[in-house]
GROMACS .gro file of C-alpha atoms in nm:
model
  502
    1MET     CA    1   1.730   0.329   4.389
    2SER     CA    2   1.805   0.700   4.359
    3PHE     CA    3   1.543   0.975   4.356
    4PHE     CA    4   1.619   1.044   3.990
    5THR     CA    5   1.578   0.681   3.888
    6ARG     CA    6   1.247   0.648   4.074
    7ARG     CA    7   1.111   0.951   3.893
    8THR     CA    8   1.239   0.818   3.560
    9PHE     CA    9   1.052   0.491   3.612
   10LEU     CA   10   0.740   0.681   3.712
   11ALA     CA   11   0.760   0.909   3.412
   12ALA     CA   12   0.775   0.601   3.191
   13ALA     CA   13   0.470   0.456   3.362
   14LEU     CA   14   0.256   0.768   3.374
   15GLY     CA   15   0.373   1.012   3.112
   16SER     CA   16   0.505   1.364   3.168
   17THR     CA   17   0.165   1.519   3.247
   18ALA     CA   18   0.098   1.278   3.533
   19LEU     CA   19   0.455   1.322   3.656
   20ALA     CA   20   0.409   1.697   3.679
   21ALA     CA   21   0.117   1.641   3.915
   22LEU     CA   22   0.309   1.395   4.131
   23PRO     CA   23   0.343   1.524   4.491
   24GLY     CA   24   0.689   1.377   4.540
   25THR     CA   25   0.885   1.063   4.464
   26ALA     CA   26   0.745   0.728   4.356
   27SER     CA   27   0.769   0.603   4.712
   28GLU     CA   28   0.601   0.902   4.878
   29ALA     CA   29   0.274   0.802   5.039
   30VAL     CA   30  -0.037   1.020   5.006
   31PRO     CA   31  -0.376   0.990   5.181
   32PHE     CA   32  -0.623   0.750   5.021
   33THR     CA   33  -0.994   0.669   5.051
   34ARG     CA   34  -1.250   0.541   4.801
   35ASP     CA   35  -1.384   0.897   4.785
   36ILE     CA   36  -1.057   1.002   4.625
   37VAL     CA   37  -1.114   0.760   4.334
   38VAL     CA   38  -1.472   0.888   4.300
   39ALA     CA   39  -1.341   1.247   4.295
   40LYS     CA   40  -1.088   1.155   4.024
   41ALA     CA   41  -1.364   1.002   3.812
   42ARG     CA   42  -1.585   1.307   3.861
   43ALA     CA   43  -1.301   1.541   3.762
   44LEU     CA   44  -1.219   1.335   3.452
   45ALA     CA   45  -1.583   1.348   3.342
   46ALA     CA   46  -1.585   1.728   3.374
   47ALA     CA   47  -1.297   1.756   3.125
   48ASP     CA   48  -1.268   1.657   2.762
   49TYR     CA   49  -1.159   1.301   2.702
   50ALA     CA   50  -0.787   1.265   2.625
   51GLU     CA   51  -0.662   0.932   2.496
   52ARG     CA   52  -0.356   0.812   2.679
   53PRO     CA   53  -0.034   0.758   2.481
   54THR     CA   54   0.058   0.410   2.362
   55VAL     CA   55   0.375   0.223   2.447
   56PRO     CA   56   0.664   0.243   2.194
   57LYS     CA   57   0.608   0.088   1.852
   58ASP     CA   58   0.851  -0.200   1.898
   59TRP     CA   59   0.645  -0.313   2.200
   60LEU     CA   60   0.327  -0.300   1.993
   61ASP     CA   61   0.484  -0.485   1.697
   62GLN     CA   62   0.573  -0.794   1.898
   63SER     CA   63   0.437  -1.129   1.783
   64TYR     CA   64   0.250  -1.351   2.027
   65ASP     CA   65   0.565  -1.560   2.073
   66ASP     CA   66   0.771  -1.244   2.132
   67TYR     CA   67   0.530  -1.129   2.401
   68LYS     CA   68   0.527  -1.468   2.575
   69ALA     CA   69   0.908  -1.477   2.579
   70ARG     CA   70   0.905  -1.253   2.889
   71TRP     CA   71   0.730  -1.349   3.212
   72PHE     CA   72   0.698  -1.206   3.559
   73ARG     CA   73   0.923  -1.353   3.828
   74THR     CA   74   0.676  -1.456   4.097
   75LYS     CA   75   0.933  -1.470   4.376
   76ASP     CA   76   0.960  -1.091   4.342
   77ALA     CA   77   0.584  -1.031   4.347
   78LEU     CA   78   0.429  -0.745   4.540
   79TRP     CA   79   0.419  -0.840   4.911
   80ALA     CA   80   0.635  -1.150   4.849
   81GLY     CA   81   0.857  -1.220   5.149
   82THR     CA   82   0.604  -1.060   5.388
   83ASP     CA   83   0.334  -1.214   5.604
   84ARG     CA   84   0.058  -1.052   5.400
   85SER     CA   85  -0.198  -1.302   5.274
   86TYR     CA   86  -0.177  -1.209   4.904
   87ASN     CA   87   0.089  -1.167   4.636
   88VAL     CA   88   0.042  -0.962   4.319
   89ASP     CA   89   0.213  -1.027   3.984
   90PHE     CA   90   0.227  -0.778   3.697
   91PHE     CA   91   0.195  -0.806   3.319
   92LEU     CA   92   0.389  -0.624   3.049
   93PRO     CA   93   0.223  -0.400   2.790
   94GLY     CA   94   0.251  -0.439   2.414
   95LEU     CA   95   0.088  -0.663   2.153
   96TYR     CA   96  -0.285  -0.658   2.252
   97PHE     CA   97  -0.228  -0.407   2.535
   98PRO     CA   98  -0.125  -0.076   2.380
   99ARG     CA   99  -0.152   0.154   2.686
  100ALA     CA  100   0.004   0.118   3.028
  101ILE     CA  101  -0.185   0.149   3.356
  102GLN     CA  102  -0.076   0.291   3.690
  103ILE     CA  103  -0.075   0.069   4.000
  104ASN     CA  104  -0.068   0.188   4.360
  105THR     CA  105  -0.055   0.014   4.695
  106VAL     CA  106  -0.255   0.126   4.999
  107ALA     CA  107  -0.156   0.069   5.362
  108ASN     CA  108  -0.268   0.250   5.678
  109GLY     CA  109  -0.480   0.491   5.476
  110LEU     CA  110  -0.188   0.599   5.255
  111SER     CA  111  -0.120   0.513   4.891
  112ALA     CA  112   0.213   0.484   4.711
  113ARG     CA  113   0.278   0.436   4.342
  114VAL     CA  114   0.437   0.116   4.215
  115PRO     CA  115   0.708   0.209   3.963
  116PHE     CA  116   0.754   0.012   3.642
  117ASP     CA  117   1.049  -0.226   3.665
  118LEU     CA  118   1.140  -0.440   3.363
  119SER     CA  119   1.403  -0.625   3.566
  120LEU     CA  120   1.120  -0.810   3.747
  121PHE     CA  121   1.067  -1.014   3.429
  122ASP     CA  122   1.270  -1.313   3.313
  123LYS     CA  123   1.305  -1.385   2.942
  124SER     CA  124   1.405  -1.657   2.701
  125ASP     CA  125   1.682  -1.623   2.444
  126LYS     CA  126   1.412  -1.559   2.182
  127ALA     CA  127   1.288  -1.241   2.351
  128PRO     CA  128   1.345  -0.939   2.124
  129ASP     CA  129   1.535  -0.635   2.244
  130LEU     CA  130   1.291  -0.358   2.335
  131THR     CA  131   1.328   0.011   2.400
  132THR     CA  132   1.327   0.104   2.768
  133GLU     CA  133   1.214   0.463   2.720
  134GLY     CA  134   0.873   0.605   2.643
  135ASP     CA  135   0.526   0.556   2.790
  136LEU     CA  136   0.595   0.223   2.956
  137GLY     CA  137   0.423   0.063   3.250
  138TYR     CA  138   0.231  -0.250   3.340
  139SER     CA  139  -0.075  -0.368   3.147
  140GLY     CA  140  -0.245  -0.561   3.425
  141LEU     CA  141  -0.213  -0.759   3.745
  142ARG     CA  142  -0.272  -1.107   3.885
  143LEU     CA  143  -0.382  -1.194   4.239
  144ARG     CA  144  -0.249  -1.500   4.425
  145THR     CA  145  -0.325  -1.638   4.772
  146GLU     CA  146  -0.323  -1.964   4.965
  147GLN     CA  147  -0.609  -2.189   4.860
  148SER     CA  148  -0.593  -2.569   4.850
  149GLU     CA  149  -0.219  -2.601   4.930
  150PRO     CA  150  -0.098  -2.449   5.259
  151GLY     CA  151   0.206  -2.229   5.209
  152LYS     CA  152   0.154  -2.197   4.832
  153LYS     CA  153  -0.008  -1.890   4.680
  154THR     CA  154  -0.196  -1.976   4.361
  155GLU     CA  155  -0.363  -1.740   4.116
  156PHE     CA  156  -0.738  -1.691   4.094
  157CYS     CA  157  -0.800  -1.344   3.947
  158VAL     CA  158  -0.660  -1.127   3.666
  159PHE     CA  159  -0.728  -0.766   3.561
  160GLN     CA  160  -0.588  -0.693   3.214
  161GLY     CA  161  -0.701  -0.514   2.900
  162ALA     CA  162  -0.960  -0.232   2.875
  163SER     CA  163  -1.195  -0.296   3.172
  164TYR     CA  164  -1.176  -0.676   3.146
  165PHE     CA  165  -1.117  -0.903   3.442
  166ARG     CA  166  -1.169  -1.271   3.519
  167ALA     CA  167  -1.157  -1.510   3.812
  168ILE     CA  168  -1.191  -1.879   3.894
  169GLY     CA  169  -1.309  -2.094   4.181
  170THR     CA  170  -1.098  -2.374   4.322
  171GLY     CA  171  -1.047  -2.640   4.054
  172ASN     CA  172  -1.160  -2.417   3.766
  173ALA     CA  173  -0.966  -2.320   3.455
  174TYR     CA  174  -0.992  -1.964   3.326
  175GLY     CA  175  -1.281  -1.911   3.087
  176GLN     CA  176  -1.527  -1.625   3.053
  177SER     CA  177  -1.451  -1.266   3.151
  178ALA     CA  178  -1.638  -0.973   3.300
  179ARG     CA  179  -1.601  -0.601   3.228
  180GLY     CA  180  -1.652  -0.282   3.419
  181LEU     CA  181  -1.901  -0.158   3.159
  182ALA     CA  182  -2.014  -0.230   2.803
  183LEU     CA  183  -2.106   0.053   2.568
  184LYS     CA  184  -2.282   0.025   2.232
  185THR     CA  185  -2.232  -0.350   2.202
  186ALA     CA  186  -2.332  -0.466   1.851
  187ASP     CA  187  -2.437  -0.111   1.754
  188PRO     CA  188  -2.379  -0.026   1.386
  189GLU     CA  189  -2.150   0.267   1.471
  190GLY     CA  190  -1.918   0.040   1.666
  191GLU     CA  191  -1.853  -0.049   2.027
  192GLU     CA  192  -1.675   0.170   2.282
  193PHE     CA  193  -1.441   0.002   2.530
  194PRO     CA  194  -1.388   0.187   2.859
  195GLU     CA  195  -1.049   0.128   3.021
  196PHE     CA  196  -0.931   0.085   3.378
  197ILE     CA  197  -0.642   0.331   3.381
  198GLU     CA  198  -0.533   0.318   3.745
  199PHE     CA  199  -0.555   0.067   4.032
  200TRP     CA  200  -0.515   0.087   4.409
  201LEU     CA  201  -0.445  -0.239   4.593
  202GLU     CA  202  -0.523  -0.241   4.964
  203ALA     CA  203  -0.250  -0.432   5.149
  204PRO     CA  204  -0.414  -0.730   5.324
  205ALA     CA  205  -0.340  -0.825   5.682
  206PRO     CA  206  -0.183  -1.164   5.762
  207GLY     CA  207  -0.450  -1.432   5.727
  208GLN     CA  208  -0.703  -1.195   5.567
  209ARG     CA  209  -0.927  -1.393   5.331
  210HIS     CA  210  -1.045  -1.110   5.109
  211VAL     CA  211  -0.858  -0.844   4.917
  212VAL     CA  212  -0.980  -0.499   4.805
  213VAL     CA  213  -0.898  -0.353   4.463
  214HIS     CA  214  -0.998  -0.003   4.351
  215ALA     CA  215  -1.001   0.098   3.984
  216LEU     CA  216  -1.044   0.425   3.795
  217MET     CA  217  -1.218   0.394   3.457
  218ASP     CA  218  -1.204   0.637   3.165
  219SER     CA  219  -1.369   0.646   2.824
  220PRO     CA  220  -1.493   0.905   2.572
  221SER     CA  221  -1.851   0.866   2.704
  222VAL     CA  222  -1.814   0.782   3.074
  223THR     CA  223  -1.578   0.764   3.371
  224GLY     CA  224  -1.607   0.549   3.680
  225ALA     CA  225  -1.474   0.458   4.023
  226TYR     CA  226  -1.488   0.087   4.114
  227ARG     CA  227  -1.430  -0.098   4.438
  228PHE     CA  228  -1.390  -0.477   4.422
  229THR     CA  229  -1.398  -0.681   4.744
  230ILE     CA  230  -1.270  -1.021   4.629
  231THR     CA  231  -1.288  -1.345   4.828
  232PRO     CA  232  -1.146  -1.664   4.673
  233GLY     CA  233  -1.273  -2.012   4.748
  234SER     CA  234  -1.468  -2.297   4.590
  235SER     CA  235  -1.631  -2.006   4.409
  236ALA     CA  236  -1.460  -1.667   4.390
  237VAL     CA  237  -1.694  -1.391   4.506
  238MET     CA  238  -1.659  -1.026   4.404
  239ASP     CA  239  -1.868  -0.752   4.561
  240VAL     CA  240  -1.862  -0.461   4.317
  241GLU     CA  241  -1.941  -0.100   4.403
  242ALA     CA  242  -1.925   0.145   4.113
  243THR     CA  243  -1.995   0.515   4.067
  244LEU     CA  244  -2.021   0.623   3.703
  245PHE     CA  245  -2.021   0.974   3.554
  246ALA     CA  246  -2.172   1.017   3.209
  247ARG     CA  247  -1.967   1.245   2.981
  248GLU     CA  248  -2.222   1.193   2.705
  249ASP     CA  249  -2.573   1.053   2.680
  250LEU     CA  250  -2.539   0.678   2.742
  251THR     CA  251  -2.804   0.548   2.504
  252HIS     CA  252  -2.679   0.189   2.514
  253ALA     CA  253  -2.503   0.097   2.838
  254GLY     CA  254  -2.450  -0.262   2.945
  255LEU     CA  255  -2.425  -0.313   3.323
  256ALA     CA  256  -2.228  -0.604   3.469
  257PRO     CA  257  -2.129  -0.731   3.123
  258LEU     CA  258  -2.002  -1.087   3.074
  259THR     CA  259  -1.801  -1.210   2.775
  260SER     CA  260  -1.765  -1.573   2.670
  261MET     CA  261  -1.711  -1.816   2.382
  262PHE     CA  262  -1.950  -2.063   2.225
  263LEU     CA  263  -1.843  -2.246   1.910
  264PHE     CA  264  -2.052  -2.564   1.890
  265ASP     CA  265  -2.229  -2.845   2.074
  266ALA     CA  266  -2.496  -3.101   1.978
  267LYS     CA  267  -2.718  -2.828   1.830
  268ASN     CA  268  -2.471  -2.728   1.557
  269ARG     CA  269  -2.208  -3.002   1.565
  270HIS     CA  270  -2.258  -3.066   1.191
  271ASP     CA  271  -2.109  -2.723   1.107
  272PHE     CA  272  -1.759  -2.813   1.235
  273ASP     CA  273  -1.512  -3.079   1.124
  274ASP     CA  274  -1.368  -3.137   1.471
  275PHE     CA  275  -1.281  -3.447   1.675
  276ARG     CA  276  -1.446  -3.295   1.982
  277PRO     CA  277  -1.821  -3.322   2.050
  278ALA     CA  278  -1.840  -2.964   2.183
  279VAL     CA  279  -1.629  -2.648   2.222
  280HIS     CA  280  -1.747  -2.368   2.451
  281ASP     CA  281  -1.664  -2.173   2.767
  282THR     CA  282  -2.033  -2.157   2.857
  283ASP     CA  283  -2.344  -2.317   2.710
  284GLY     CA  284  -2.637  -2.110   2.832
  285LEU     CA  285  -2.776  -1.788   2.975
  286LEU     CA  286  -2.952  -1.830   3.311
  287VAL     CA  287  -3.193  -1.559   3.431
  288GLN     CA  288  -3.396  -1.528   3.749
  289ASN     CA  289  -3.626  -1.241   3.666
  290GLY     CA  290  -3.806  -0.998   3.891
  291ASN     CA  291  -4.119  -1.217   3.890
  292GLY     CA  292  -3.918  -1.510   4.025
  293GLU     CA  293  -3.927  -1.703   3.695
  294THR     CA  294  -3.613  -1.903   3.610
  295LEU     CA  295  -3.522  -1.888   3.240
  296TRP     CA  296  -3.266  -2.094   3.051
  297ARG     CA  297  -3.153  -1.990   2.704
  298PRO     CA  298  -2.908  -2.229   2.532
  299LEU     CA  299  -2.631  -2.039   2.355
  300SER     CA  300  -2.590  -2.044   1.977
  301ASN     CA  301  -2.322  -1.967   1.722
  302PRO     CA  302  -2.546  -1.805   1.461
  303LYS     CA  303  -2.490  -1.748   1.092
  304ARG     CA  304  -2.548  -1.378   1.147
  305LEU     CA  305  -2.544  -1.148   1.447
  306GLN     CA  306  -2.825  -1.213   1.698
  307VAL     CA  307  -2.939  -0.985   1.980
  308SER     CA  308  -3.199  -1.117   2.224
  309SER     CA  309  -3.364  -0.908   2.496
  310PHE     CA  310  -3.535  -1.060   2.799
  311VAL     CA  311  -3.747  -0.771   2.925
  312ASP     CA  312  -3.766  -0.746   3.302
  313GLU     CA  313  -3.791  -0.521   3.606
  314ASN     CA  314  -3.553  -0.551   3.901
  315PRO     CA  315  -3.387  -0.880   3.798
  316ARG     CA  316  -3.279  -1.108   4.079
  317GLY     CA  317  -2.984  -1.245   3.888
  318PHE     CA  318  -2.841  -1.350   3.551
  319GLY     CA  319  -2.529  -1.513   3.420
  320LEU     CA  320  -2.353  -1.738   3.171
  321MET     CA  321  -2.331  -2.100   3.285
  322GLN     CA  322  -2.120  -2.399   3.186
  323ARG     CA  323  -2.345  -2.700   3.252
  324ALA     CA  324  -2.141  -2.954   3.054
  325ARG     CA  325  -1.916  -3.079   3.335
  326LYS     CA  326  -1.765  -3.408   3.215
  327LEU     CA  327  -1.438  -3.444   3.027
  328SER     CA  328  -1.623  -3.666   2.780
  329ASP     CA  329  -1.855  -3.374   2.698
  330PHE     CA  330  -1.559  -3.214   2.517
  331ASN     CA  331  -1.290  -3.484   2.482
  332ASP     CA  332  -1.029  -3.208   2.508
  333LEU     CA  333  -0.720  -3.290   2.717
  334GLU     CA  334  -0.568  -2.942   2.681
  335ALA     CA  335  -0.845  -2.679   2.704
  336PHE     CA  336  -1.038  -2.854   2.987
  337TYR     CA  337  -1.360  -2.678   2.891
  338HIS     CA  338  -1.547  -2.885   3.150
  339LYS     CA  339  -1.362  -2.689   3.420
  340ARG     CA  340  -1.457  -2.341   3.298
  341PRO     CA  341  -1.638  -2.131   3.562
  342CYS     CA  342  -1.999  -2.021   3.564
  343LEU     CA  343  -2.051  -1.651   3.637
  344TRP     CA  344  -2.361  -1.524   3.820
  345VAL     CA  345  -2.458  -1.157   3.864
  346GLU     CA  346  -2.673  -1.056   4.163
  347PRO     CA  347  -2.787  -0.693   4.185
  348LYS     CA  348  -2.790  -0.562   4.543
  349GLN     CA  349  -3.026  -0.281   4.451
  350ASP     CA  350  -3.330  -0.231   4.231
  351TRP     CA  351  -3.215  -0.188   3.871
  352GLY     CA  352  -3.559  -0.082   3.751
  353LYS     CA  353  -3.694  -0.160   3.406
  354GLY     CA  354  -3.476  -0.291   3.128
  355ALA     CA  355  -3.366  -0.619   2.975
  356VAL     CA  356  -3.108  -0.889   3.019
  357THR     CA  357  -2.946  -0.869   2.677
  358LEU     CA  358  -2.769  -1.153   2.497
  359VAL     CA  359  -2.547  -1.086   2.197
  360GLU     CA  360  -2.437  -1.386   1.987
  361ILE     CA  361  -2.177  -1.320   1.718
  362PRO     CA  362  -2.086  -1.566   1.439
  363ALA     CA  363  -1.746  -1.730   1.498
  364ASP     CA  364  -1.544  -1.994   1.313
  365LYS     CA  365  -1.268  -2.045   1.572
  366GLU     CA  366  -1.259  -2.091   1.949
  367ILE     CA  367  -1.009  -1.806   1.988
  368TYR     CA  368  -1.290  -1.552   1.951
  369ASP     CA  369  -1.511  -1.438   2.238
  370ASN     CA  370  -1.844  -1.422   2.056
  371ILE     CA  371  -2.096  -1.414   2.342
  372VAL     CA  372  -2.187  -1.106   2.549
  373ALA     CA  373  -2.455  -1.077   2.819
  374TYR     CA  374  -2.546  -0.770   3.028
  375TRP     CA  375  -2.829  -0.570   3.182
  376ARG     CA  376  -2.950  -0.284   2.962
  377PRO     CA  377  -3.156  -0.019   3.143
  378ARG     CA  378  -3.469   0.084   2.952
  379GLU     CA  379  -3.406   0.456   3.001
  380PRO     CA  380  -3.073   0.597   2.877
  381TYR     CA  381  -2.847   0.778   3.122
  382ALA     CA  382  -2.832   1.148   3.040
  383LYS     CA  383  -2.509   1.341   3.003
  384GLY     CA  384  -2.398   1.461   3.346
  385SER     CA  385  -2.569   1.171   3.527
  386GLU     CA  386  -2.411   1.006   3.829
  387ILE     CA  387  -2.491   0.634   3.840
  388ARG     CA  388  -2.430   0.411   4.139
  389LEU     CA  389  -2.415   0.033   4.104
  390ASP     CA  390  -2.386  -0.236   4.368
  391TYR     CA  391  -2.378  -0.602   4.268
  392ARG     CA  392  -2.209  -0.936   4.335
  393LEU     CA  393  -2.025  -1.162   4.091
  394THR     CA  394  -1.982  -1.531   4.175
  395TRP     CA  395  -1.727  -1.723   3.966
  396GLY     CA  396  -1.733  -2.103   3.981
  397SER     CA  397  -2.043  -2.303   4.066
  398GLU     CA  398  -2.397  -2.229   3.952
  399PRO     CA  399  -2.633  -2.052   4.190
  400SER     CA  400  -2.853  -2.286   4.390
  401LEU     CA  401  -3.200  -2.231   4.244
  402PRO     CA  402  -3.498  -2.452   4.332
  403LEU     CA  403  -3.622  -2.586   3.996
  404PRO     CA  404  -3.483  -2.877   3.788
  405ARG     CA  405  -3.224  -2.754   3.541
  406VAL     CA  406  -3.196  -2.803   3.166
  407LEU     CA  407  -2.882  -3.011   3.121
  408SER     CA  408  -2.857  -3.004   2.742
  409THR     CA  409  -3.037  -2.930   2.418
  410ALA     CA  410  -2.991  -3.123   2.093
  411GLU     CA  411  -3.146  -3.064   1.753
  412GLY     CA  412  -3.142  -3.244   1.417
  413ALA     CA  413  -3.337  -3.358   1.115
  414ARG     CA  414  -3.652  -3.565   1.160
  415ILE     CA  415  -3.540  -3.885   0.992
  416PHE     CA  416  -3.867  -4.079   1.014
  417GLY     CA  417  -4.230  -3.974   0.995
  418GLY     CA  418  -4.216  -3.675   0.763
  419PRO     CA  419  -4.027  -3.348   0.714
  420GLY     CA  420  -3.909  -3.124   0.990
  421ARG     CA  421  -3.670  -3.106   1.282
  422ILE     CA  422  -3.650  -3.278   1.621
  423ILE     CA  423  -3.544  -3.105   1.943
  424THR     CA  424  -3.460  -3.290   2.264
  425ILE     CA  425  -3.426  -3.124   2.604
  426ASP     CA  426  -3.267  -3.313   2.893
  427PHE     CA  427  -3.363  -3.209   3.247
  428ASP     CA  428  -3.155  -3.282   3.555
  429SER     CA  429  -3.251  -3.547   3.808
  430HIS     CA  430  -3.464  -3.378   4.077
  431PRO     CA  431  -3.729  -3.476   4.336
  432LEU     CA  432  -3.989  -3.274   4.146
  433LEU     CA  433  -3.937  -3.505   3.847
  434ASP     CA  434  -3.954  -3.832   4.041
  435GLY     CA  435  -4.239  -4.066   3.963
  436ASP     CA  436  -4.433  -4.132   3.644
  437PRO     CA  437  -4.376  -3.895   3.348
  438GLU     CA  438  -4.754  -3.888   3.306
  439ASP     CA  439  -4.776  -3.691   3.631
  440LEU     CA  440  -4.608  -3.398   3.454
  441ASP     CA  441  -4.766  -3.151   3.213
  442VAL     CA  442  -4.567  -3.048   2.909
  443HIS     CA  443  -4.604  -2.692   2.782
  444ILE     CA  444  -4.449  -2.611   2.444
  445HIS     CA  445  -4.524  -2.287   2.265
  446SER     CA  446  -4.403  -2.104   1.955
  447PRO     CA  447  -4.547  -1.789   1.797
  448HIS     CA  448  -4.421  -1.907   1.457
  449VAL     CA  449  -4.501  -2.278   1.410
  450ALA     CA  450  -4.717  -2.554   1.552
  451ALA     CA  451  -4.494  -2.787   1.750
  452SER     CA  452  -4.589  -3.150   1.809
  453ASP     CA  453  -4.708  -3.277   2.143
  454GLY     CA  454  -4.401  -3.344   2.353
  455VAL     CA  455  -4.290  -3.695   2.441
  456LEU     CA  456  -4.153  -3.720   2.796
  457GLN     CA  457  -3.927  -4.011   2.896
  458ARG     CA  458  -3.687  -4.081   3.179
  459ASN     CA  459  -3.324  -4.075   3.069
  460PRO     CA  460  -3.151  -4.370   3.240
  461GLU     CA  461  -2.809  -4.205   3.217
  462THR     CA  462  -2.899  -3.871   3.379
  463GLY     CA  463  -3.183  -3.996   3.596
  464GLY     CA  464  -3.386  -3.697   3.481
  465MET     CA  465  -3.649  -3.643   3.214
  466ARG     CA  466  -3.603  -3.599   2.839
  467LEU     CA  467  -3.857  -3.398   2.644
  468ALA     CA  468  -3.866  -3.448   2.266
  469PHE     CA  469  -4.084  -3.275   2.007
  470TYR     CA  470  -4.073  -3.195   1.637
  471PHE     CA  471  -4.174  -2.908   1.409
  472ASP     CA  472  -4.164  -2.815   1.042
  473PRO     CA  473  -3.986  -2.481   0.977
  474GLU     CA  474  -4.096  -2.475   0.611
  475ASP     CA  475  -3.930  -2.162   0.465
  476ARG     CA  476  -3.880  -1.973   0.792
  477ASP     CA  477  -3.529  -1.856   0.878
  478HIS     CA  478  -3.584  -1.843   1.255
  479ILE     CA  479  -3.835  -1.973   1.509
  480GLU     CA  480  -3.874  -1.895   1.879
  481PHE     CA  481  -3.972  -2.168   2.127
  482ARG     CA  482  -4.070  -2.177   2.491
  483ALA     CA  483  -4.109  -2.498   2.693
  484GLN     CA  484  -4.159  -2.593   3.056
  485LEU     CA  485  -4.260  -2.890   3.266
  486ARG     CA  486  -4.534  -2.834   3.525
  487LYS     CA  487  -4.679  -3.042   3.804
  488ASP     CA  488  -5.014  -2.977   3.970
  489GLY     CA  489  -5.021  -2.639   3.797
  490ASN     CA  490  -4.685  -2.530   3.936
  491PRO     CA  491  -4.348  -2.500   3.760
  492ALA     CA  492  -4.152  -2.827   3.765
  493SER     CA  493  -3.857  -2.704   3.556
  494GLU     CA  494  -3.685  -2.394   3.432
  495VAL     CA  495  -3.844  -2.216   3.138
  496TRP     CA  496  -3.650  -2.328   2.829
  497LEU     CA  497  -3.621  -2.057   2.564
  498TYR     CA  498  -3.471  -2.135   2.225
  499ARG     CA  499  -3.422  -1.959   1.895
  500TRP     CA  500  -3.394  -2.200   1.603
  501THR     CA  501  -3.225  -2.058   1.293
  502ALA     CA  502  -3.207  -2.208   0.946
   0.00000   0.00000   0.00000
């Protein structure tokens, strides 16, 4: 490829302003360290925000079928044909991805830009003709490495769209996503979506099990430099280091945000005419708070927007879990919801006072991500602040916590014995729950209604305990509940938290 053509590709990927700052050709290597990404983020924050140009209109106007009619040719992936332990595929812009990103590789302390190359994509005969000039570039990337099949590199992680990314453990199907940062989620004035605008991929050595990805984030209110150390396996583990620079006062920042989908399960099955018993990527929020308490909040698909805050100091971990793990839980032979990954966030530093925040948005179709969870610091970050974050994301299995888990929650009308509603809570089989149910103390509390005494029975199918109780909501539109099993004065289950809505 000639010098002129390389620069033409780069101009398409970056725009003329970035090209003017380029210290040479697309293949020229320049020194690289994480500090360089931090310096770029700091410099961006010191300047006024400038929205990047979009790709040409015909790229944006594609239908979903048009967009899917082109696909990356994996045999030509980055590092394909080498002995490096990872391959990287790229995604095209357009449709839902209006702005291109810049991708760089890093080897021996030097970085080089990856030019945009449309010829790396195959297409069907239904693919529309598209302009090849303008602000073009890739919209994201996919990581592949050897996992369960020797000699075959399979995908496990994708970065694409705003600051979204997702990963899976071995045997999982893609489900929930994470983001670099959430801003003003569910605020009346609207949410702000920071974007990863540039990536640096450190070239892995032969046999190296982890891969390092750097990302530069930009937004009207904040910029950031991220370093992801990613290790695939039965669960994919990401160690995240981030340095943020506040352009404006960050009055509502969500740290380590997770995004998922919950449509229905046994709690609201009656609202959907569907052959499946449940449809969701995750079914509950798990929190291990700073006091060591383990909380479980079943997810809901409410009639109106719900925001719940679990006030805490220095949380030990939180995440969205998928506890329904049998095909029969969903009866879906295409979506395989029972294989969706759990995602657990572990801060590696003290995050101070704040709240694990859960946002539940009404949804009528499974195509909408209507669940968001994140840590919201109690004190806003002031304009000019520099914020450093260090945390771990684990995609796949649940964290191994000591107390018996809540497997499922069901709710329905009280058919016999008077008006009201019945709730059942199934707990997992666990040594703490062995023996006679009478050896366990049941604690049920609500600030709004008087709940019945709980009935505790062993469930022969799960081997664990089932707690059932009833209540009369009368004319209330929502009721909060808290329940836990205890033994000899000590916790014998997670704390079950539930918001009933009319």
